[in-house]
PDB file of C-alpha atoms in Angstrom:
ATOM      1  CA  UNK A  25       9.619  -0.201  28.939  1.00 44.00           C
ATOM      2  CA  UNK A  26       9.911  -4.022  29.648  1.00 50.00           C
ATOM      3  CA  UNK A  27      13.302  -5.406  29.710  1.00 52.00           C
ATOM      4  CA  UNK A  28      11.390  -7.482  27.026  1.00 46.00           C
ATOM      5  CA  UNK A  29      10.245  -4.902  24.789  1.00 44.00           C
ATOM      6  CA  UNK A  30      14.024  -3.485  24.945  1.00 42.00           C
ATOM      7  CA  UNK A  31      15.560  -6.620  24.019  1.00 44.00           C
ATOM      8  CA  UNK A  32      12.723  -6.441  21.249  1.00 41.00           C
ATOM      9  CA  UNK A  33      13.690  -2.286  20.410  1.00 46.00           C
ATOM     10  CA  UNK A  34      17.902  -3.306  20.240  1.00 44.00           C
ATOM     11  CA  UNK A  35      17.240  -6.152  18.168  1.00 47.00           C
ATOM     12  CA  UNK A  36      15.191  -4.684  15.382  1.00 48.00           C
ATOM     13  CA  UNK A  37      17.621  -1.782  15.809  1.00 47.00           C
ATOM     14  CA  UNK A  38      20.722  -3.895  15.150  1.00 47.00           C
ATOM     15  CA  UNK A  39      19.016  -5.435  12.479  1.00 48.00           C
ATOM     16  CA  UNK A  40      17.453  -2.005  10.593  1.00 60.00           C
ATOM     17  CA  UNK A  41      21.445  -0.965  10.578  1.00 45.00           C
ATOM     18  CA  UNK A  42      23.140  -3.576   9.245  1.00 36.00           C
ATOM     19  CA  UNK A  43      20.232  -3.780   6.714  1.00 41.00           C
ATOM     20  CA  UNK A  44      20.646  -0.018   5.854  1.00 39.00           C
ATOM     21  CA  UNK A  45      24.796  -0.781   5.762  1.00 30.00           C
ATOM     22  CA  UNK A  46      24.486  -3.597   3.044  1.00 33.00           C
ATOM     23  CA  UNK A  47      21.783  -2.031   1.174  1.00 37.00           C
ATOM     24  CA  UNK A  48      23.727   1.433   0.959  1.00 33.00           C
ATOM     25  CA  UNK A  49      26.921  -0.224  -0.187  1.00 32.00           C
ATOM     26  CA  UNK A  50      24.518  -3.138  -2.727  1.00 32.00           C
ATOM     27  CA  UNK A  51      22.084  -0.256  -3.910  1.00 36.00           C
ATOM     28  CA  UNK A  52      22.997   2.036  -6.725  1.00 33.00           C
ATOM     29  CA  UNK A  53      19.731   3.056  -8.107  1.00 39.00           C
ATOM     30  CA  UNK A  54      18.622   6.101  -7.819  1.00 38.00           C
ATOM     31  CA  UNK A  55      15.326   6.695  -6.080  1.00 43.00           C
ATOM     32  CA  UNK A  56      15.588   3.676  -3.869  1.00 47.00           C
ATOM     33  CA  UNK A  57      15.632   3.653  -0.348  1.00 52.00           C
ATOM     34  CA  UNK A  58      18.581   2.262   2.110  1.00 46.00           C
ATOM     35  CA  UNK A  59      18.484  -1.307   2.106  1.00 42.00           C
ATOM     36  CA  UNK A  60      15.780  -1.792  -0.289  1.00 46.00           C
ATOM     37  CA  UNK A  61      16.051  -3.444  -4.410  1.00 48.00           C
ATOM     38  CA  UNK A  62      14.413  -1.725  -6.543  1.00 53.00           C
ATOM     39  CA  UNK A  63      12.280  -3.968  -8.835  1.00 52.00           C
ATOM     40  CA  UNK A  64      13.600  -2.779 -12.487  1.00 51.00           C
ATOM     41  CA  UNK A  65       9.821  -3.447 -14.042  1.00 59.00           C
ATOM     42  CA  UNK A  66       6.562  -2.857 -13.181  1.00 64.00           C
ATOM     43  CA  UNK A  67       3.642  -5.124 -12.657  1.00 69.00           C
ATOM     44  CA  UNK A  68       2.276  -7.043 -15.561  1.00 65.00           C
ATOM     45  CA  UNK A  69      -0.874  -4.587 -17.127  1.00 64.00           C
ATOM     46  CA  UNK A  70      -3.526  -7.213 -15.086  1.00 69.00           C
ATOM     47  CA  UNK A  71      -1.162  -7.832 -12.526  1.00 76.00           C
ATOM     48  CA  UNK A  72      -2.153  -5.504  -8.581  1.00 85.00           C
ATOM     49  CA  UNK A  73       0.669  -3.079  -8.708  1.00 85.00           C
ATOM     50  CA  UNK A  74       0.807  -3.492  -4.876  1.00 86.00           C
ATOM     51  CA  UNK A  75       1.775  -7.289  -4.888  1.00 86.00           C
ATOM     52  CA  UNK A  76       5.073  -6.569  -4.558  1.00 83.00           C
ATOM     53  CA  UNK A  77       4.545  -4.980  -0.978  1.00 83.00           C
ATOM     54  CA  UNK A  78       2.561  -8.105   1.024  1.00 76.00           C
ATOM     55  CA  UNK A  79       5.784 -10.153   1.841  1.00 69.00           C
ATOM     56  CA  UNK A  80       5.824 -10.651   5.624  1.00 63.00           C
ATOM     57  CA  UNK A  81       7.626  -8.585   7.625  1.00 58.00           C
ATOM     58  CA  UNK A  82      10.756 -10.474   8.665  1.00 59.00           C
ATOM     59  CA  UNK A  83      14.733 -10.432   9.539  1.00 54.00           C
ATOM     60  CA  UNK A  84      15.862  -9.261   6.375  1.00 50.00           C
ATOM     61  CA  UNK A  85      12.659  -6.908   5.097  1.00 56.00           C
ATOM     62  CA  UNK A  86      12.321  -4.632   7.868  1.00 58.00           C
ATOM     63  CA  UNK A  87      13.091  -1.776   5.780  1.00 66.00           C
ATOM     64  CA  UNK A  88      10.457  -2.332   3.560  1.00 79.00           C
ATOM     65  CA  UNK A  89       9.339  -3.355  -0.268  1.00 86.00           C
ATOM     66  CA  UNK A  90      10.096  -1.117  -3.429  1.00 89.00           C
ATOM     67  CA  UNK A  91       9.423  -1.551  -6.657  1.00 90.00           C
ATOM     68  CA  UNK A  92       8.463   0.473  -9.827  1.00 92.00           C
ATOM     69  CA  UNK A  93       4.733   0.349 -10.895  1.00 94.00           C
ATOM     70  CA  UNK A  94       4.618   2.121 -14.060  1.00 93.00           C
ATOM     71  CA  UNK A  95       6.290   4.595 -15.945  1.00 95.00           C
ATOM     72  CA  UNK A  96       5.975   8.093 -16.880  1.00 97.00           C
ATOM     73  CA  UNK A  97       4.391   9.693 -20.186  1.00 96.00           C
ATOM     74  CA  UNK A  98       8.143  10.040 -21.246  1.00 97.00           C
ATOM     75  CA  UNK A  99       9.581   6.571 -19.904  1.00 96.00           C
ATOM     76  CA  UNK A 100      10.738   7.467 -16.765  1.00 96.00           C
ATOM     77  CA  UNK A 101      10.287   5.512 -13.693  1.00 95.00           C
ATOM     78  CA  UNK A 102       7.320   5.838 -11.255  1.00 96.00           C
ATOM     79  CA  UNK A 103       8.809   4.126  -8.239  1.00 95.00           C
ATOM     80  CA  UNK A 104       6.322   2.912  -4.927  1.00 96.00           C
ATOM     81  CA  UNK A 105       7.549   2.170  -1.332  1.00 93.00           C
ATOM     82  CA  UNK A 106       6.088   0.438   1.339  1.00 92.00           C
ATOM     83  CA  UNK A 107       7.555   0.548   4.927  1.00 90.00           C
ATOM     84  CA  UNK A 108       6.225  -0.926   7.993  1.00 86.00           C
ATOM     85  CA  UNK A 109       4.346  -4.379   8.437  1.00 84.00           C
ATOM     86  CA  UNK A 110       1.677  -5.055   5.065  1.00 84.00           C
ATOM     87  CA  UNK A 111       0.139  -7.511   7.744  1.00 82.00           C
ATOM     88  CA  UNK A 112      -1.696  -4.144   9.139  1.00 85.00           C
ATOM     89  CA  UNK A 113      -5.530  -3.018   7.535  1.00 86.00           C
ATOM     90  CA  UNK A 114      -4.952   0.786   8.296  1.00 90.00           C
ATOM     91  CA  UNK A 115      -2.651   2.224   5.737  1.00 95.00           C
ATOM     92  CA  UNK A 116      -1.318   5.980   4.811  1.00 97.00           C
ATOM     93  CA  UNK A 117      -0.441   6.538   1.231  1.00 98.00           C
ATOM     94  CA  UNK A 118       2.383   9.475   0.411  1.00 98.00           C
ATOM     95  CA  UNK A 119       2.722  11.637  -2.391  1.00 98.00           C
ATOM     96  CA  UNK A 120       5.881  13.302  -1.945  1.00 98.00           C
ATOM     97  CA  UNK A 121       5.807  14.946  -5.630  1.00 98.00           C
ATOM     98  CA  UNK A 122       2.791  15.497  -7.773  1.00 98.00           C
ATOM     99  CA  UNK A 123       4.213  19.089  -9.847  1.00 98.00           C
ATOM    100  CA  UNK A 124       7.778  18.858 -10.849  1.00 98.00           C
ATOM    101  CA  UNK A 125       8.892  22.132  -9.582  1.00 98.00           C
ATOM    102  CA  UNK A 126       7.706  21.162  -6.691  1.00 98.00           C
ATOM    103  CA  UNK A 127       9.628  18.409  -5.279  1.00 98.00           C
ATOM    104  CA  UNK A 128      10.976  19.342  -1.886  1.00 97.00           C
ATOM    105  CA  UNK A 129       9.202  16.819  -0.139  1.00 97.00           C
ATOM    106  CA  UNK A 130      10.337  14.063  -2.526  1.00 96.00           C
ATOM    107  CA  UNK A 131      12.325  12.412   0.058  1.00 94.00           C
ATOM    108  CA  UNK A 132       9.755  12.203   3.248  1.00 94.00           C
ATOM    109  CA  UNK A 133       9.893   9.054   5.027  1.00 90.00           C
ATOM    110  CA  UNK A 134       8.265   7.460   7.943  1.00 91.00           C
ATOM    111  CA  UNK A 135      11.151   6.982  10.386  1.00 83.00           C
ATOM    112  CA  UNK A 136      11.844   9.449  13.330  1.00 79.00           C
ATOM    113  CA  UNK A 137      13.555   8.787  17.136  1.00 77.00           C
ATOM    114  CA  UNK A 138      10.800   6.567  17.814  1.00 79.00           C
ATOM    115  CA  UNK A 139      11.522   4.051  15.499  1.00 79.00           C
ATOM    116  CA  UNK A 140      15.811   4.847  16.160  1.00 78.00           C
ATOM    117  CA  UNK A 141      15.312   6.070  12.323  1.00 75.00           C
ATOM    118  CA  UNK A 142      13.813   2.686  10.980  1.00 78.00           C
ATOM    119  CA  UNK A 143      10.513   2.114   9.196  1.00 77.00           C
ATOM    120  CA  UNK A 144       8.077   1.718  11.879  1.00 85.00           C
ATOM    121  CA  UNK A 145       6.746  -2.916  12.502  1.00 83.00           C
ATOM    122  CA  UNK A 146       3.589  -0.679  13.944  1.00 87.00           C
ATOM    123  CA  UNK A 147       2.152   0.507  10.725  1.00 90.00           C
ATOM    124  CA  UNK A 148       2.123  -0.092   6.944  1.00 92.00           C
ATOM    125  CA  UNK A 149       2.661   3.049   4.737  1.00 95.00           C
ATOM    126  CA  UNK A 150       3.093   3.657   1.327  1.00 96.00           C
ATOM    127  CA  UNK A 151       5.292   6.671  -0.626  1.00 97.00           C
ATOM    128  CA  UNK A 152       5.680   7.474  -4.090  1.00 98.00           C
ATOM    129  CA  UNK A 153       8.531  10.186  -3.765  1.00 97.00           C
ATOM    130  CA  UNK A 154       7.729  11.828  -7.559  1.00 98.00           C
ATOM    131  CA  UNK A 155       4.398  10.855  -9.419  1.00 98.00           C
ATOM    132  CA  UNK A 156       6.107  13.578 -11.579  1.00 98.00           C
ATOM    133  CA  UNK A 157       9.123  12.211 -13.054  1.00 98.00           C
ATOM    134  CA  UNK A 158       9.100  13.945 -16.251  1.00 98.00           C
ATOM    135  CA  UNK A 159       8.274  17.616 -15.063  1.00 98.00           C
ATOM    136  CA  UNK A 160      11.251  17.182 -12.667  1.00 98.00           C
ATOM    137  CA  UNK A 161      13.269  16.597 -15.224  1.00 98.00           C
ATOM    138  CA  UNK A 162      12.817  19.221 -16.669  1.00 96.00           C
ATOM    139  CA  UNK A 163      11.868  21.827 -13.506  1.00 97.00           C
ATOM    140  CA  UNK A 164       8.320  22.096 -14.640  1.00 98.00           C
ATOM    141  CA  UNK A 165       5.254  22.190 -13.252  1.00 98.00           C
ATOM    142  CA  UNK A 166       3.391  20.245 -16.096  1.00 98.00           C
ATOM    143  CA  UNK A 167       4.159  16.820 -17.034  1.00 98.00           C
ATOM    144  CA  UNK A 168       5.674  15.211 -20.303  1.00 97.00           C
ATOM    145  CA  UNK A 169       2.837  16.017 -22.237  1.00 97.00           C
ATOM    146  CA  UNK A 170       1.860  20.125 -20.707  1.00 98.00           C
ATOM    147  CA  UNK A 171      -0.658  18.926 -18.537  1.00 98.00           C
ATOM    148  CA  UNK A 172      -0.829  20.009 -14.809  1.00 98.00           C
ATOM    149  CA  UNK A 173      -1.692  16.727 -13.063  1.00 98.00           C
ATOM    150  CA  UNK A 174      -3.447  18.051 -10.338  1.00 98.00           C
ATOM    151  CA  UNK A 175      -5.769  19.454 -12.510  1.00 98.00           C
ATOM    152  CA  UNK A 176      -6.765  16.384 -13.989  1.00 98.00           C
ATOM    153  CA  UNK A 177      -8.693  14.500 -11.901  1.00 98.00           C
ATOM    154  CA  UNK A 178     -12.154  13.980 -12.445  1.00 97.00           C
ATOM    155  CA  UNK A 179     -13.698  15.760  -9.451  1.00 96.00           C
ATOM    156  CA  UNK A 180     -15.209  19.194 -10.744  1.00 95.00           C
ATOM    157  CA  UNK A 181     -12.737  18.685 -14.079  1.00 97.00           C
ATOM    158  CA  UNK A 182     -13.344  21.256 -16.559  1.00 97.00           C
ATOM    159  CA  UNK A 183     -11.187  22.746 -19.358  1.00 97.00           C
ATOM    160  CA  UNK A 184      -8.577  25.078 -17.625  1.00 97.00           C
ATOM    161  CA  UNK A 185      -6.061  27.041 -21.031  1.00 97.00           C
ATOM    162  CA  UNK A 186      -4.029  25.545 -23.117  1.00 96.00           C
ATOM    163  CA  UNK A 187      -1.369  22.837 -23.866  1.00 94.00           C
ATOM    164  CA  UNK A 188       1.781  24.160 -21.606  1.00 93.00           C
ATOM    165  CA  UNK A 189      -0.040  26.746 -19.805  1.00 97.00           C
ATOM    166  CA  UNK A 190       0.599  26.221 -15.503  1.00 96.00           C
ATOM    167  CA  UNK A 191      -2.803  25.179 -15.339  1.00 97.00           C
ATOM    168  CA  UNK A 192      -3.693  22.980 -18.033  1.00 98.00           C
ATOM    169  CA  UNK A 193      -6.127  20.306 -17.085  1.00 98.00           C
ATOM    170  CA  UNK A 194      -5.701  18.275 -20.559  1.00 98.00           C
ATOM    171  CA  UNK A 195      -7.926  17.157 -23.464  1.00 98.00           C
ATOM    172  CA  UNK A 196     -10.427  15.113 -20.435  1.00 98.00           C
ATOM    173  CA  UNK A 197     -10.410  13.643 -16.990  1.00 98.00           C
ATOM    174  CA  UNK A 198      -7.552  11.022 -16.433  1.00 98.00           C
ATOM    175  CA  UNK A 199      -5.896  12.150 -20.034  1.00 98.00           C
ATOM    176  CA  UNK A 200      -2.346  11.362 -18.815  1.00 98.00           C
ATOM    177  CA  UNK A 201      -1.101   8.372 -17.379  1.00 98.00           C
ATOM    178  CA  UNK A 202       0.576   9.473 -14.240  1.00 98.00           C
ATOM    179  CA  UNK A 203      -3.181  10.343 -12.738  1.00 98.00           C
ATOM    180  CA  UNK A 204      -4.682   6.916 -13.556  1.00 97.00           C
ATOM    181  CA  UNK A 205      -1.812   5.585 -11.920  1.00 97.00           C
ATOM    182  CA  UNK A 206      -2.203   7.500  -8.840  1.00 98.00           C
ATOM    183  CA  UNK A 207      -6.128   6.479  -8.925  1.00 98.00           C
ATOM    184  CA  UNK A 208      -5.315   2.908  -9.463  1.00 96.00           C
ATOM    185  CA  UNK A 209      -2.827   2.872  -6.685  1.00 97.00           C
ATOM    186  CA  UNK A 210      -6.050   4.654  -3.986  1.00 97.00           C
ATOM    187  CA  UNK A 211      -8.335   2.021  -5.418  1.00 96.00           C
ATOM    188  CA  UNK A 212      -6.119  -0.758  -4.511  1.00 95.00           C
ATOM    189  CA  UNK A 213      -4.967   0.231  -1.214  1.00 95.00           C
ATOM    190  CA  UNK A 214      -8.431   2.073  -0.315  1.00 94.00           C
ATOM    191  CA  UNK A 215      -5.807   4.484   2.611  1.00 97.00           C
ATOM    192  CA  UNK A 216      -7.065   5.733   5.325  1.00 97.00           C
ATOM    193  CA  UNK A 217      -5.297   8.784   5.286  1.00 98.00           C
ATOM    194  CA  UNK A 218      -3.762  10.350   1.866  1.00 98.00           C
ATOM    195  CA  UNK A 219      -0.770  13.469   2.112  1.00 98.00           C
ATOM    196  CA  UNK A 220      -0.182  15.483  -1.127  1.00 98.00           C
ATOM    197  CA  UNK A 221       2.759  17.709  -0.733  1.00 98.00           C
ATOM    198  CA  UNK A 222       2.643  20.514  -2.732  1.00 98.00           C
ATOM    199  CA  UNK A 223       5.186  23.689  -2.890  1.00 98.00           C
ATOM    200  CA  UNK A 224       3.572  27.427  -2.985  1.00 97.00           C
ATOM    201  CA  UNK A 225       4.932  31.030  -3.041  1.00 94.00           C
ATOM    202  CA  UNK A 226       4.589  31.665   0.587  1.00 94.00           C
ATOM    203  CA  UNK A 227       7.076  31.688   2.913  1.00 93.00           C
ATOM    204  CA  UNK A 228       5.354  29.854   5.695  1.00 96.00           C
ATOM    205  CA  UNK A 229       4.535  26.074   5.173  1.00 97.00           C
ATOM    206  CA  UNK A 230       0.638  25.240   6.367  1.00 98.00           C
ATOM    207  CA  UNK A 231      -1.901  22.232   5.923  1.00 98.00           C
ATOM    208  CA  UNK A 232      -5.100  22.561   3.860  1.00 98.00           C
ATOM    209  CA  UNK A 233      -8.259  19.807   3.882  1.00 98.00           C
ATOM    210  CA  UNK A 234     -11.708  20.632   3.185  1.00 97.00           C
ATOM    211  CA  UNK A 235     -15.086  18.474   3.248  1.00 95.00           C
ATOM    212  CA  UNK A 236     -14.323  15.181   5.013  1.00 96.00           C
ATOM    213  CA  UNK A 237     -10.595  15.560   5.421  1.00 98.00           C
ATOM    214  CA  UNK A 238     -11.571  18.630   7.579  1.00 98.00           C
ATOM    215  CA  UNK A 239     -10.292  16.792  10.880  1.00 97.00           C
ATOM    216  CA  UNK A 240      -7.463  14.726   9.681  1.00 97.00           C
ATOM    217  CA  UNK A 241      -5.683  17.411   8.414  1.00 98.00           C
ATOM    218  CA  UNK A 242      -6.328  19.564  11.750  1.00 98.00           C
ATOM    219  CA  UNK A 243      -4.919  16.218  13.614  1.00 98.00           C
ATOM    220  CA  UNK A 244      -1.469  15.705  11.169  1.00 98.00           C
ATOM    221  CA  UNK A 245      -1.270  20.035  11.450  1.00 98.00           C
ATOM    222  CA  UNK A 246      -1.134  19.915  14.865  1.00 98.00           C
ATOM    223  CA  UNK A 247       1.553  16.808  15.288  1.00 97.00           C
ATOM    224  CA  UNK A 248       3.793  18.735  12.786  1.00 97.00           C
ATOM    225  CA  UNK A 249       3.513  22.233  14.630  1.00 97.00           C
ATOM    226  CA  UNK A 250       2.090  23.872  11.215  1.00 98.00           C
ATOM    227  CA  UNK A 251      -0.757  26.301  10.756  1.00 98.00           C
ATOM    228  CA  UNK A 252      -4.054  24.683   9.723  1.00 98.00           C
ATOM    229  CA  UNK A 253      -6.402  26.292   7.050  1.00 98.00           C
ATOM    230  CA  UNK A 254      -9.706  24.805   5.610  1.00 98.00           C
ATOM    231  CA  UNK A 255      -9.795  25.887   1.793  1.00 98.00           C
ATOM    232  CA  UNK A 256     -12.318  24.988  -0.412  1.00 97.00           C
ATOM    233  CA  UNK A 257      -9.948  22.356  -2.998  1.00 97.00           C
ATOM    234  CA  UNK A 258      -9.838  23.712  -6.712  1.00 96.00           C
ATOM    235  CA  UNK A 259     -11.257  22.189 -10.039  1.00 96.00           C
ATOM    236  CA  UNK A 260      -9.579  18.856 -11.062  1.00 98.00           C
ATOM    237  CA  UNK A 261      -7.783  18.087  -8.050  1.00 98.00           C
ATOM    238  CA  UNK A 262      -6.277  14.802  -6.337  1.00 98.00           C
ATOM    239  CA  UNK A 263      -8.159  15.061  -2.915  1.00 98.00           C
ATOM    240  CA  UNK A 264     -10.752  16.912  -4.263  1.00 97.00           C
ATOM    241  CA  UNK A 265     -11.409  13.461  -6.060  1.00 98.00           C
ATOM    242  CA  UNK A 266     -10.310  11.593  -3.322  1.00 97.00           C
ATOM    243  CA  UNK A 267     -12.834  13.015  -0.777  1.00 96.00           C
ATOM    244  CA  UNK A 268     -15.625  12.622  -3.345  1.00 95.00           C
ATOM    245  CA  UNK A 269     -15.202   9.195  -4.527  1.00 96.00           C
ATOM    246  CA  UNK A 270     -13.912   7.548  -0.645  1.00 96.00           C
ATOM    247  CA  UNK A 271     -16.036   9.696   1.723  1.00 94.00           C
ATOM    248  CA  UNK A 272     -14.781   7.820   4.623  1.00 95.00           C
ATOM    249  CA  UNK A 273     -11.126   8.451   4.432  1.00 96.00           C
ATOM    250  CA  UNK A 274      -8.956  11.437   4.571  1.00 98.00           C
ATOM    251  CA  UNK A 275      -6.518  13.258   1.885  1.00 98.00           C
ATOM    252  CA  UNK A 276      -5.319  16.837   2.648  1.00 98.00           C
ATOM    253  CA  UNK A 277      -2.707  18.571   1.296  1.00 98.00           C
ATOM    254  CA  UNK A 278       0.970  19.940   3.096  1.00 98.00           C
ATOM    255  CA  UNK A 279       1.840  23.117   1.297  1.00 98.00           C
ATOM    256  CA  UNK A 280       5.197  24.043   1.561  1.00 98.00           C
ATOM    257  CA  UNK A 281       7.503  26.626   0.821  1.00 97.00           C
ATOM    258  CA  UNK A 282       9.404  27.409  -1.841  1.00 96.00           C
ATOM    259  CA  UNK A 283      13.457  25.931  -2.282  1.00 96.00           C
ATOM    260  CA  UNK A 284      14.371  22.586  -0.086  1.00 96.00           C
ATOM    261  CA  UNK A 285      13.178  21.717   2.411  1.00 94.00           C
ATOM    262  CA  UNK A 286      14.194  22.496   5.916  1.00 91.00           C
ATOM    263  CA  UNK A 287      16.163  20.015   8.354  1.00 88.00           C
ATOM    264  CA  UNK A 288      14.057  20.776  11.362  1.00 94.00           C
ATOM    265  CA  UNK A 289      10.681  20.574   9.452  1.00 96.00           C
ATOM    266  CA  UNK A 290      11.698  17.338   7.416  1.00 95.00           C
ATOM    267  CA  UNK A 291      12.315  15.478  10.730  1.00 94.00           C
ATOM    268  CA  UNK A 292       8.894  16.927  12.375  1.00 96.00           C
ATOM    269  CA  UNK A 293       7.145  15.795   8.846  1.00 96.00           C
ATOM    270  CA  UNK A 294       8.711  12.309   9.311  1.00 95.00           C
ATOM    271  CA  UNK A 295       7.777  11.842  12.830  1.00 94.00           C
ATOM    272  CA  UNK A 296       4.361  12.896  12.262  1.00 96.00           C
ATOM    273  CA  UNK A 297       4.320  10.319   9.359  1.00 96.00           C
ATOM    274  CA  UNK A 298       4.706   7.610  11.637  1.00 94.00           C
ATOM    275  CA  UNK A 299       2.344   8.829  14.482  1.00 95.00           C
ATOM    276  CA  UNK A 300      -0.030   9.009  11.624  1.00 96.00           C
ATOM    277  CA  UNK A 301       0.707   5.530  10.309  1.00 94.00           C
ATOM    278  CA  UNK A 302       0.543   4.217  13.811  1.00 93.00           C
ATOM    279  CA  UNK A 303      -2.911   5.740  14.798  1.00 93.00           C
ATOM    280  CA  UNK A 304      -4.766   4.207  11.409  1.00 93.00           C
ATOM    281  CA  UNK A 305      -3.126   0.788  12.406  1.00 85.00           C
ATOM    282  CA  UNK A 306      -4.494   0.987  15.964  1.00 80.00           C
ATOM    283  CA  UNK A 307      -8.510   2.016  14.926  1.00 76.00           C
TER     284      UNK A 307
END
């Protein structure tokens, strides 16, 4: 390293922590990220709900942009955040929580050692910690309204039970709100690269991809030391939509285990977030 790029390194380092020391003693609400306001509305109905997000990066938004963009069936907040310089055209879009039992990965951000733990001026990426607000609320799979939400999508929809059951895919394609959100929000940023996190019943965490995502999620497996496993995505699901309807980007899936998640893995799942976020901005 330069003596340059040091001076560079120790002055968006000072800056990142006196930023995260005034924002964690200015910032009460929940959900929002150290040294970041939460917007208290969302975007008008016509309005992009990523406008919020393409201020400059400069002394005094390194940490990034955050701001609600909808709400849920039942009221409850939907809450976006973008880290990282919006000035970049390769972008990674986060979905820390799509079921609400399954919300270990809710708090996944792109900051590691290389970045001395702030977002990363190399890359732009985007995180929506619980698409799920109302299930979590209530420790349930389903959303406000009984519907499993990644069971919804359009891709290969079909009727799956019953109002309530685990599985329910609702009354049609894009029936509940939180799904056309999470649509709108891939049409508008068009991401190169899209992580679900899901939680399953096995003890060992792994990523899963199929069709075009195939070699994306080999790549993020590998930089976060987790076995990889190409499985065939079921009815109604995000990236099975995904991979249909943008061909030419990526979204996989991180299953993890049951309970919280694990120091050592959370820290290997951030760094790879901003290896990832780096690559897209560099091709």
């Amino acid at each position: 390293m330069s003596r340059r790029d040091l001076y560079v390194a120790v002055a968006i380092a000072t800056l990142c922590g006196v930023a995260l020391i005034s924002g964690a003693r200015a910032s009460e609400e929940p959900g929002s990220w150290p040294g970041e306001h939460l917007a208290p509305q969302g975007p008008a109905p016509n309005e992009s709900l990523l406008a919020f997000t393409q201020t400059p990066r400069r002394p005094g938004n390194l940490l990034g942009r955050t701001g609600v963009v909808r709400r849920s069936a039942q009221g409850r907040r939907i809450v976006l955040h973008q880290t990282g310089d919006p000035a970049w055209s390769g972008e990674v879009l986060v979905f820390g929580c799509v079921h609400g039992d399954e919300c270990a990965a809710s708090g996944v951000r792109p900051s590691s050692a290389l970045t001395a733990g702030c977002p990363d001026p190399r890359s732009d990426v985007y995180v929506v910690p619980n698409l799920n607000p109302d299930g979590a609320a209530r420790g349930s799979r389903l959303n406000g309204r009984g519907v499993d939400l990644n069971r919804n999508f359009p891709a290969g929809w079909r009727p799956i039970g019953e109002r309530g059951d685990p599985q329910y895919s609702g009354p049609r394609p894009f029936s509940e709100p939180e799904t056309r959100l999470a649509a709108r929000i891939v049409r508008e940023l068009e991401p190169e690269v899209t992580i679900w996190f899901h939680q399953y019943g096995g003890a060992r965490p792994f990523v899963r991809a199929w069709g075009p995502s195939l070699a994306a999620g080999r790549r993020f497996a590998q930089l976060v030391s987790l076995p990889f496993h190409a499985l065939p995505w079921p009815d109604g699901t995000a990236p099975n939509w995904q991979n249909h309807r943008f061909p030419d980007t990526a979204s996989f899936v991180v299953e993890l285990p049951p309970g919280p998640l694990a120091a050592g893995l959370e820290d290997r799942l951030n760094d790879a977030l901003v290896r990832v976020g780096r690559r897209v901005s560099e091709d």
